[in-house]
GROMACS .gro file of C-alpha atoms in nm:
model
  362
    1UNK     CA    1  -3.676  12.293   6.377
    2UNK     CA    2  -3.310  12.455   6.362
    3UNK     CA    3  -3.135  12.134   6.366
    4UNK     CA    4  -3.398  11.998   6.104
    5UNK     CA    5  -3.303  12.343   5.898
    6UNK     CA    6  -2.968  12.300   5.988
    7UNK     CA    7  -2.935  11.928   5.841
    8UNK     CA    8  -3.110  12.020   5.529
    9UNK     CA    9  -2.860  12.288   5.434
   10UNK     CA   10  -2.569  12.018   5.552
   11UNK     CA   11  -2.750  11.760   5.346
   12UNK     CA   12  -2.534  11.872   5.025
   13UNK     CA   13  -2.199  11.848   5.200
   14UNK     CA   14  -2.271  11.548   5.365
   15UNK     CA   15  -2.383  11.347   4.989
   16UNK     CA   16  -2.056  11.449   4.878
   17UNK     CA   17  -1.882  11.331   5.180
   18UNK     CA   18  -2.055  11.010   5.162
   19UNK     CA   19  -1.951  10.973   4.813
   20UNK     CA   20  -1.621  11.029   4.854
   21UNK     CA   21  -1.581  10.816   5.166
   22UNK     CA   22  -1.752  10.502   4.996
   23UNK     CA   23  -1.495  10.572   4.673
   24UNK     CA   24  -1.218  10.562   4.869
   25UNK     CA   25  -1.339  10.255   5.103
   26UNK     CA   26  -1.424  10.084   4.743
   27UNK     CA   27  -1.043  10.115   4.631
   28UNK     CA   28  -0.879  10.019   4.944
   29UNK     CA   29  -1.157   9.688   4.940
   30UNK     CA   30  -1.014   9.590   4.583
   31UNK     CA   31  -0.660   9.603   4.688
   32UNK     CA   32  -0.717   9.442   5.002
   33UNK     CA   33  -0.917   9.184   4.782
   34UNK     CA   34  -0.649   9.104   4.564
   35UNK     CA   35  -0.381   9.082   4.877
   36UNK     CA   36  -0.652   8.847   5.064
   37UNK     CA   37  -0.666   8.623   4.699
   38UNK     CA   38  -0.323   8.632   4.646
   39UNK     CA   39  -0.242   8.518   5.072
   40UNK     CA   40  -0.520   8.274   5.011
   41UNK     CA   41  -0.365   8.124   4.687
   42UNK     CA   42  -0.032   8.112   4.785
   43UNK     CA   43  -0.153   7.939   5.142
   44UNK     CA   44  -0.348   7.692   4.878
   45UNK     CA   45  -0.040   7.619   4.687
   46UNK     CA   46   0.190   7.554   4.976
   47UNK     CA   47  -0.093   7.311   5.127
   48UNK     CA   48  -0.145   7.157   4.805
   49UNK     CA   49   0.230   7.113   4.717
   50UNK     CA   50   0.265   6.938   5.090
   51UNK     CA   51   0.000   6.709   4.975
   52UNK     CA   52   0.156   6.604   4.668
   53UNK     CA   53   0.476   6.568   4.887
   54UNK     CA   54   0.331   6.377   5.076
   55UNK     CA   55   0.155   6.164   4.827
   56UNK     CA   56   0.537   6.094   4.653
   57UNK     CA   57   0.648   5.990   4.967
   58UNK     CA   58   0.408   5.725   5.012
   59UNK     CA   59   0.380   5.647   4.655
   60UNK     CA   60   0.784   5.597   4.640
   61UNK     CA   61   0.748   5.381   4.925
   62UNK     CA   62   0.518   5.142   4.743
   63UNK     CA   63   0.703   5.137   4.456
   64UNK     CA   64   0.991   5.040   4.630
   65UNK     CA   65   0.822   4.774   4.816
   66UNK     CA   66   0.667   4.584   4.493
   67UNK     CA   67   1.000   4.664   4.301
   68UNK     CA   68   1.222   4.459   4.597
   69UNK     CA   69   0.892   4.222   4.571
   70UNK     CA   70   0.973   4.156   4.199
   71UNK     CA   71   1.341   4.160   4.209
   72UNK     CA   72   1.284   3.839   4.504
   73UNK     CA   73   1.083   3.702   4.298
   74UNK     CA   74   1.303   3.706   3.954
   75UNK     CA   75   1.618   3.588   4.164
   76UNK     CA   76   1.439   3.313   4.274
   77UNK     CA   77   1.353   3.222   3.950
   78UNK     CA   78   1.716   3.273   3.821
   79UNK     CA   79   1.810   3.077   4.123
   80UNK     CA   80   1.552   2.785   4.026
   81UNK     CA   81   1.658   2.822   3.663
   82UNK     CA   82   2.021   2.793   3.738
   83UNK     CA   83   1.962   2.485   4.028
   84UNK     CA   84   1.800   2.303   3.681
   85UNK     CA   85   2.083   2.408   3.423
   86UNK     CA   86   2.387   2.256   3.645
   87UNK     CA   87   2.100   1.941   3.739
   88UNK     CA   88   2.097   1.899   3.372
   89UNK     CA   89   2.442   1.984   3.306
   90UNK     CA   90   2.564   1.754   3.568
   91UNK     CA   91   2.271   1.462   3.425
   92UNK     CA   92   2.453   1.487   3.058
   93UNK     CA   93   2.788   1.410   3.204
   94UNK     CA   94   2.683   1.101   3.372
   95UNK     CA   95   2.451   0.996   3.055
   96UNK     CA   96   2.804   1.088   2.844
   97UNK     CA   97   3.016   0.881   3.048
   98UNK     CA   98   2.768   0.590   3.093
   99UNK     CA   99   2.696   0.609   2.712
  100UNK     CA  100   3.099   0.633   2.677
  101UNK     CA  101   3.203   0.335   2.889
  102UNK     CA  102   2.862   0.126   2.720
  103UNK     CA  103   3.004   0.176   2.378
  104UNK     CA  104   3.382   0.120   2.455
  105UNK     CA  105   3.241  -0.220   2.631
  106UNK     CA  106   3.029  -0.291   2.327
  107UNK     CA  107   3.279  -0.224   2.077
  108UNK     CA  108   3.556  -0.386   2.233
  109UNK     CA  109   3.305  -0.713   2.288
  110UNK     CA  110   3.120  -0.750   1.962
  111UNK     CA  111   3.331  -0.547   1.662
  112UNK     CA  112   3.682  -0.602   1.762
  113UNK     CA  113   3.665  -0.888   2.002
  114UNK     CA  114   3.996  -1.069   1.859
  115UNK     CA  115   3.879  -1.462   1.908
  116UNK     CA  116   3.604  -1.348   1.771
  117UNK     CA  117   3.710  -1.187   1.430
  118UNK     CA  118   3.971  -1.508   1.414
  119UNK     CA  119   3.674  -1.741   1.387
  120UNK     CA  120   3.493  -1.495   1.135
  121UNK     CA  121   3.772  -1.498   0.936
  122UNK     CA  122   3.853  -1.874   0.913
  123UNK     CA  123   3.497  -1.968   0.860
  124UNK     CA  124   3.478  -1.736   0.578
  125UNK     CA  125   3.797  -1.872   0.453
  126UNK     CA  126   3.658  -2.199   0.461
  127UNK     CA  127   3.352  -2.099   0.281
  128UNK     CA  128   3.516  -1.895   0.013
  129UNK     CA  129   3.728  -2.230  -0.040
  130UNK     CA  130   3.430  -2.430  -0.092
  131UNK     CA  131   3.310  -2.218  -0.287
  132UNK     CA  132   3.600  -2.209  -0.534
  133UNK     CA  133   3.621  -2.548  -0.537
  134UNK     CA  134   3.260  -2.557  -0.639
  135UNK     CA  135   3.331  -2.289  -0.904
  136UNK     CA  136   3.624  -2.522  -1.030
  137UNK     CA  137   3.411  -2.814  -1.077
  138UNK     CA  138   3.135  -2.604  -1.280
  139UNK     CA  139   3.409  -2.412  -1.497
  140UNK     CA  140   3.547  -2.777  -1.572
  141UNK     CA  141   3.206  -2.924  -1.666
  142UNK     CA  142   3.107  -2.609  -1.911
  143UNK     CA  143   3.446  -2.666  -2.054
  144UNK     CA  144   3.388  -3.018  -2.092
  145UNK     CA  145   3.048  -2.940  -2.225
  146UNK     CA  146   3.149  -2.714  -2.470
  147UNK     CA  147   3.455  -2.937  -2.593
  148UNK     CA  148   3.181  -3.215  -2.681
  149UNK     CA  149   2.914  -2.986  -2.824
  150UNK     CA  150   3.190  -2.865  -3.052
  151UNK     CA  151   3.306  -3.222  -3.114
  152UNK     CA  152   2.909  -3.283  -3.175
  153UNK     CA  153   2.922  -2.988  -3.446
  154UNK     CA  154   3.242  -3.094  -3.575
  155UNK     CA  155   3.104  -3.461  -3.654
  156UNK     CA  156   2.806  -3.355  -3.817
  157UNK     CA  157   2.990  -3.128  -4.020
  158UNK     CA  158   3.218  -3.380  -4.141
  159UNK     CA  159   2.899  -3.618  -4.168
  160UNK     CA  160   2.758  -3.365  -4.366
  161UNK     CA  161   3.065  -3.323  -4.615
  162UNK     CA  162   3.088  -3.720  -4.646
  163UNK     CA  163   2.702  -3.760  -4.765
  164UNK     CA  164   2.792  -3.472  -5.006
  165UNK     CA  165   3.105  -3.597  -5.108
  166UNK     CA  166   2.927  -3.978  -5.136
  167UNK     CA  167   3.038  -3.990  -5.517
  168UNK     CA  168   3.418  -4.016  -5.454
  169UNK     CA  169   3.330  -4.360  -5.287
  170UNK     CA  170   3.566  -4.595  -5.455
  171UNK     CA  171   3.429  -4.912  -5.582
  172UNK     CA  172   3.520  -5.227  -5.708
  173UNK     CA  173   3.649  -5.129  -6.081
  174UNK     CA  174   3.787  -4.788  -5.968
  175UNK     CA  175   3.927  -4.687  -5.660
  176UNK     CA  176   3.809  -4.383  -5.537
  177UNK     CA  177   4.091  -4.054  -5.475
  178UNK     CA  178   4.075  -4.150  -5.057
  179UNK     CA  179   4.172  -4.521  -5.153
  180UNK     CA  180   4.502  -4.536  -5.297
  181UNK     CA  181   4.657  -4.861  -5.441
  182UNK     CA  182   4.977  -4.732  -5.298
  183UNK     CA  183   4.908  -4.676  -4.956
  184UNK     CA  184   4.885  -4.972  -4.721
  185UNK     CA  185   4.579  -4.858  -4.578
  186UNK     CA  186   4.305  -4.673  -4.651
  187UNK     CA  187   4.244  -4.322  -4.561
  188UNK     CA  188   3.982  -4.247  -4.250
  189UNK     CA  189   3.776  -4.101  -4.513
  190UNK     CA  190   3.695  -4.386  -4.725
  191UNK     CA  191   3.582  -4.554  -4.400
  192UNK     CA  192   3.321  -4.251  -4.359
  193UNK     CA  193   3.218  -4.232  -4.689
  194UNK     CA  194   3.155  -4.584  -4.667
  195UNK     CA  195   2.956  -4.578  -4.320
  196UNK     CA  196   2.769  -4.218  -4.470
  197UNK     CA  197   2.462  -4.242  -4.664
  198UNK     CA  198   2.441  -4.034  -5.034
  199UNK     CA  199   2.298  -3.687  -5.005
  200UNK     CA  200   1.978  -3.661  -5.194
  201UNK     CA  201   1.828  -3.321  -5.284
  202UNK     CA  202   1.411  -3.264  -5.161
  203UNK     CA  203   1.170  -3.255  -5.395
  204UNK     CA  204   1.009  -2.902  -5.359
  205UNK     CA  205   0.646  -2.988  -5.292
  206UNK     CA  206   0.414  -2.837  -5.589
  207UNK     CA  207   0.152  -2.583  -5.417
  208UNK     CA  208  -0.223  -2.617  -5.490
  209UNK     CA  209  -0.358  -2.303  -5.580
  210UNK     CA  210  -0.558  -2.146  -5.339
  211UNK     CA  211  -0.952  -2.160  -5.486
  212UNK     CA  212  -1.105  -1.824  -5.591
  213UNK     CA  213  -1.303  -1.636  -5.369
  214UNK     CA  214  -1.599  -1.447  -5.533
  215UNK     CA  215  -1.695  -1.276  -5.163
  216UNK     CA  216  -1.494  -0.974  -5.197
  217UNK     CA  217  -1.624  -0.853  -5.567
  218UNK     CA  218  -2.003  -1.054  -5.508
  219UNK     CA  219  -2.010  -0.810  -5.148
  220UNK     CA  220  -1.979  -0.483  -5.373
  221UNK     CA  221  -2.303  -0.568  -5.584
  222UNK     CA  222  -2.711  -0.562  -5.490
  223UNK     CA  223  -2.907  -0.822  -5.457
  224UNK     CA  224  -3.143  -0.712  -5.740
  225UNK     CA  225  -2.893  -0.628  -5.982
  226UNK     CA  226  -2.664  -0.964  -5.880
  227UNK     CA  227  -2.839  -1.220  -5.753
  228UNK     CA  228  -2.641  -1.441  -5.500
  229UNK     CA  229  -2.582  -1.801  -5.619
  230UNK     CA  230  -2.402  -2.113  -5.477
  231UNK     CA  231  -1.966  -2.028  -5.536
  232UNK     CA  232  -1.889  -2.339  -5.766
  233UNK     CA  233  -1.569  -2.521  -5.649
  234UNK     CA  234  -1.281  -2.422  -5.834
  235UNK     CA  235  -1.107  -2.593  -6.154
  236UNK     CA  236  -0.827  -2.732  -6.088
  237UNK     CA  237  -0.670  -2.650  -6.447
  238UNK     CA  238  -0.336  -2.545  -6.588
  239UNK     CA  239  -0.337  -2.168  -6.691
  240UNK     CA  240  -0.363  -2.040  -6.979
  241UNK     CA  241  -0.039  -1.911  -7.121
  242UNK     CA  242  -0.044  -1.553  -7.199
  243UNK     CA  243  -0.089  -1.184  -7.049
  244UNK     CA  244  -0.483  -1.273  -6.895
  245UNK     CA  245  -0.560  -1.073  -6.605
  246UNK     CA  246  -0.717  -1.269  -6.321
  247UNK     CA  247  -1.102  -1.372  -6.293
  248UNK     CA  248  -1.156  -1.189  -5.974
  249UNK     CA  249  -1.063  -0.867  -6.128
  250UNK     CA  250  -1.222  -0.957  -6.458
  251UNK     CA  251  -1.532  -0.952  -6.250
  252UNK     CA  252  -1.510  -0.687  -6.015
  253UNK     CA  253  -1.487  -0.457  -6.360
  254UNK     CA  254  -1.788  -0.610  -6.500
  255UNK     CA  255  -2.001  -0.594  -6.167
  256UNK     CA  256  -1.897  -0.242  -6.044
  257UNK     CA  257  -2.137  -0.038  -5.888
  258UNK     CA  258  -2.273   0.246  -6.100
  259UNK     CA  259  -2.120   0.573  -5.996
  260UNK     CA  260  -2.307   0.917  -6.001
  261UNK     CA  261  -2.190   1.150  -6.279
  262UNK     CA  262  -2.101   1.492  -6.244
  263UNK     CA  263  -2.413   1.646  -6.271
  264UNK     CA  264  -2.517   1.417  -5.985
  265UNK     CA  265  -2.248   1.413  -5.783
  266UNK     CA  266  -2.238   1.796  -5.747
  267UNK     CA  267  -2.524   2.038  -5.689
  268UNK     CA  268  -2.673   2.298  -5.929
  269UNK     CA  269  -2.654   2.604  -5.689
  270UNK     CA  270  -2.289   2.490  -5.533
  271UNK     CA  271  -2.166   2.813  -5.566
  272UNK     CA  272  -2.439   2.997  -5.436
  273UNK     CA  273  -2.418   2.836  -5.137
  274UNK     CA  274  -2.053   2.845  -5.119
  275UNK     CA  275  -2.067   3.244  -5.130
  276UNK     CA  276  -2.360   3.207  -4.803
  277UNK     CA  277  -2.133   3.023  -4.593
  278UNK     CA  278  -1.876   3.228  -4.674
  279UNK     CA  279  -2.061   3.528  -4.593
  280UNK     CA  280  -2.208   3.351  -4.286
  281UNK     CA  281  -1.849   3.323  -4.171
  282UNK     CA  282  -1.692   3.655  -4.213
  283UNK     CA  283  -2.081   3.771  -3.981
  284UNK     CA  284  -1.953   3.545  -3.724
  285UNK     CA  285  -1.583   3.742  -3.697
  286UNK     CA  286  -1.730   4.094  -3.740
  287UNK     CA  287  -1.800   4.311  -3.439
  288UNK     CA  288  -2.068   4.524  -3.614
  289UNK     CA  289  -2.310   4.463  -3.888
  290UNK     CA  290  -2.329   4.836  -4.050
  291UNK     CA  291  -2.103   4.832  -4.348
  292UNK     CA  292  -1.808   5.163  -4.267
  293UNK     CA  293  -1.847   5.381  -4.523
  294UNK     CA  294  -1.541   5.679  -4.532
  295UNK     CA  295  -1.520   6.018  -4.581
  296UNK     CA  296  -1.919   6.008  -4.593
  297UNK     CA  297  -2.235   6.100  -4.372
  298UNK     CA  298  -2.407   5.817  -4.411
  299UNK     CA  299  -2.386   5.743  -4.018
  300UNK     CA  300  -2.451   6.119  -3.940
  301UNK     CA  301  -2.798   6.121  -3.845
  302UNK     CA  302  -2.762   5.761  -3.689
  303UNK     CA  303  -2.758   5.718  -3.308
  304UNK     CA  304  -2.438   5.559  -3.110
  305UNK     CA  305  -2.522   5.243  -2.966
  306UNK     CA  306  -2.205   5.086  -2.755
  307UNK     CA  307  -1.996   4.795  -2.862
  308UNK     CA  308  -1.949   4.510  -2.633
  309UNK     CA  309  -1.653   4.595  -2.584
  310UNK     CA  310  -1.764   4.918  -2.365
  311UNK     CA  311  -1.543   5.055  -2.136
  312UNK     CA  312  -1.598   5.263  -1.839
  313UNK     CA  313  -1.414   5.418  -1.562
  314UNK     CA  314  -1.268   5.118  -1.380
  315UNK     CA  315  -1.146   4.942  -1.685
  316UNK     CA  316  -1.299   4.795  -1.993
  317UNK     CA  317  -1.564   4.562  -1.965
  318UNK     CA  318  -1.484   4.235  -2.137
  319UNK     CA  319  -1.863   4.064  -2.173
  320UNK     CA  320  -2.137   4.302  -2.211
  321UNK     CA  321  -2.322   4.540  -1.967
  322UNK     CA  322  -2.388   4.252  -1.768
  323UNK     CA  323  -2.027   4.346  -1.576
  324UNK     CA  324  -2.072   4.317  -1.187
  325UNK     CA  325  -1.903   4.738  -1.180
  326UNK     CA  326  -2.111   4.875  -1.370
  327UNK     CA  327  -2.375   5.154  -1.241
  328UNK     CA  328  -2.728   5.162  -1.225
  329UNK     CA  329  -2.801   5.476  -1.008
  330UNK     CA  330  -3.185   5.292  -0.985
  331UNK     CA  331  -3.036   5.004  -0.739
  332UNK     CA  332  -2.884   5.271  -0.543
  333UNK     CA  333  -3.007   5.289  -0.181
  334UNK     CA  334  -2.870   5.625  -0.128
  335UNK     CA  335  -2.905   5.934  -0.395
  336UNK     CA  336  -2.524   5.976  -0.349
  337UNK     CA  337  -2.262   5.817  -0.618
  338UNK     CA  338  -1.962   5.600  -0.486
  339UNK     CA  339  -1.634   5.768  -0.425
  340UNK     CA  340  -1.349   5.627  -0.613
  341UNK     CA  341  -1.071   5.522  -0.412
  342UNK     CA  342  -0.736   5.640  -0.505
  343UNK     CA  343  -0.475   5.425  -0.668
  344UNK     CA  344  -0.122   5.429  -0.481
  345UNK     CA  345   0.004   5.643  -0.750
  346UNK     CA  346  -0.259   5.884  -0.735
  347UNK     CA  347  -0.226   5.893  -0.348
  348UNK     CA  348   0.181   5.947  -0.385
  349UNK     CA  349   0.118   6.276  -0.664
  350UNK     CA  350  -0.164   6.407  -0.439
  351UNK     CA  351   0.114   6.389  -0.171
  352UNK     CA  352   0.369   6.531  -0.392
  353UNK     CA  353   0.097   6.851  -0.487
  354UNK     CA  354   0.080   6.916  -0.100
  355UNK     CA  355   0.424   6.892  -0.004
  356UNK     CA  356   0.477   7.155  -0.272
  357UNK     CA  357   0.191   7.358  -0.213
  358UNK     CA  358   0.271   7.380   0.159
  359UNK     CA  359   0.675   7.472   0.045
  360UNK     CA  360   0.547   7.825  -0.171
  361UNK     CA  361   0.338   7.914   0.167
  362UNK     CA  362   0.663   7.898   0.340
   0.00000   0.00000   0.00000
């Protein structure tokens, strides 16, 4: 009972000691936490950083294999590449020289082979001399021809002038002015006026006039009003002397059709109708029916109906409302409009706003 007593009264003392201990134990365990984190992390680090050595270590030695890999491999194929280029380098030489010594060989053979440009030459000497010779003859023969077809045209000529000079033939009585008593003989022209025949003049032939033909003015005239008959064959008479007009045109002025006077020719209402085509043209050019009446209400209590030529926000429509951009919000599948998308020149000024905008914050 006395140490029961005794603890009781101690019981005060000893809460307080207990609190004070565990306070001081529960400082000492927070700095001994953060010393055990802070051992632990840097022990974490230093293991981690090993690994990552490590790691390097074997990743530089792969890298260093496949890099030696690759470099083989591309000298190999500069190798190869280089074995072709001299090959092909040392293939065009030989095909140059071949090609070289084949031309010198054909040239020297076919183009200037000396025999055989001699012969050339002398064959085509002898040709060109035949050919001259040839040319000679055929110059000589056109000249010959043309001497004789002048002497031709001379002869005639003078044939000619001795039929028209016939009448200076002299004759028995009289000597004619080419045979003169006192020459011994007689000129070369007597003997060709005797050998020509006399020029005689042709008798113009007298033309039969052509027989009247009734078809033309008979064609313009009816059946009922003209009968047709049988065309008589024509008189074959001299013409009357005097200023007569023809009998073709004598009838075609009697026969004429009957032509519609003026009252008949023209309508009664010409003008009216005149003035409704007229009308009916100037409707045709004009946009809108309604008569514009200035400085005037007339229009006022009228409603606005759209020309064709509407316009909207894209650009102006050029046929109607029948345009494929035009908007009918009761096709649309979704309550939302379309968004308009921006011109360059709108995008550059919207650019040009915020540039600005953002150099007054600053």
């Amino acid at each position: 009972m006395a140490t029961l007593a005794r603890l009781q009264s101690r019981s005060a003392v000893i809460g307080n000691q207990y609190y004070f201990r565990n306070s001081v134990v529960d400082q000492f365990r927070k700095r001994e936490n953060d010393a055990a984190i802070k051992i632990q992390s840097w022990f974490r680090g230093c293991k981690v950083r090993a690994y990552i050595r490590y790691l390097h270590k074997r990743v530089t030695i792969i890298q260093k294999w496949w890099r030696s890999y690759l470099g083989r491999q591309h000298y190999q194929l500069m190798v190869k590449i280089a074995y072709y280029t001299t090959k092909m380098n040392l293939y065009n030489t030989m095909a140059v020289r071949i090609q070289r010594r084949w031309r010198g060989y054909r040239i020297r053979k076919y183009f200037f082979n000396y025999y055989y440009l001699k012969e050339y030459l002398r064959a085509v000497s002898e040709a060109n001399d035949a050919v001259r010779e040839a040319l000679a003859d055929f110059s000589q023969t056109k000249e010959r021809e043309e001497e004789k077809a002048k002497l031709e045209e001379e002869e005639k000529k003078r044939d000619y002038q001795a039929r028209k000079m016939h009448y200076l033939l002299s004759t028995k009585q009289i000597p004619g002015i080419y045979n003169s008593p006192f020459r011994k003989k007689p000129d070369p022209w007597e003997l060709r006026l005797q050998k020509a025949k006399p020029l005689t003049h042709k008798v113009p032939k007298v033309k039969q006039k052509s027989a009247i033909n009734l078809d033309s003015w008979l064609a313009c005239t009816s059946t009922r009003s003209f009968p047709r008959s049988e065309i008589l064959p024509p008189i074959n008479r001299k013409q009357s002397q005097g200023p007569f007009r023809d009998i073709t045109e004598v009838l075609q002025q009697r026969y004429k059709p009957l032509e519609r006077t003026l009252w008949m020719a023209e309508p009664i209402d010409e003008l009216k109708e005149a003035r409704e085509a007229l009308r009916r043209e100037e409707w045709v050019h004009n946009i809108n029916d309604n008569m514009f009446l200035p400085f005037s209400s007339y229009h006022k209590n009228e409603k606005y109906i759209p020309s064709i030529r509407s316009s909207s926000k894209y650009r102006a429509d050029s046929y109607g409302h029948q345009h494929f951009r035009d908007e009918n919000p009761k096709k649309w599948i979704n309550g939302k409009g379309f968004q308009t998308v921006l011109s360059s020149f709108d995008l550059f000024s919207n650019y040009g706003k915020l540039y600005s905008k953002a150099g007054q914050i600053v």
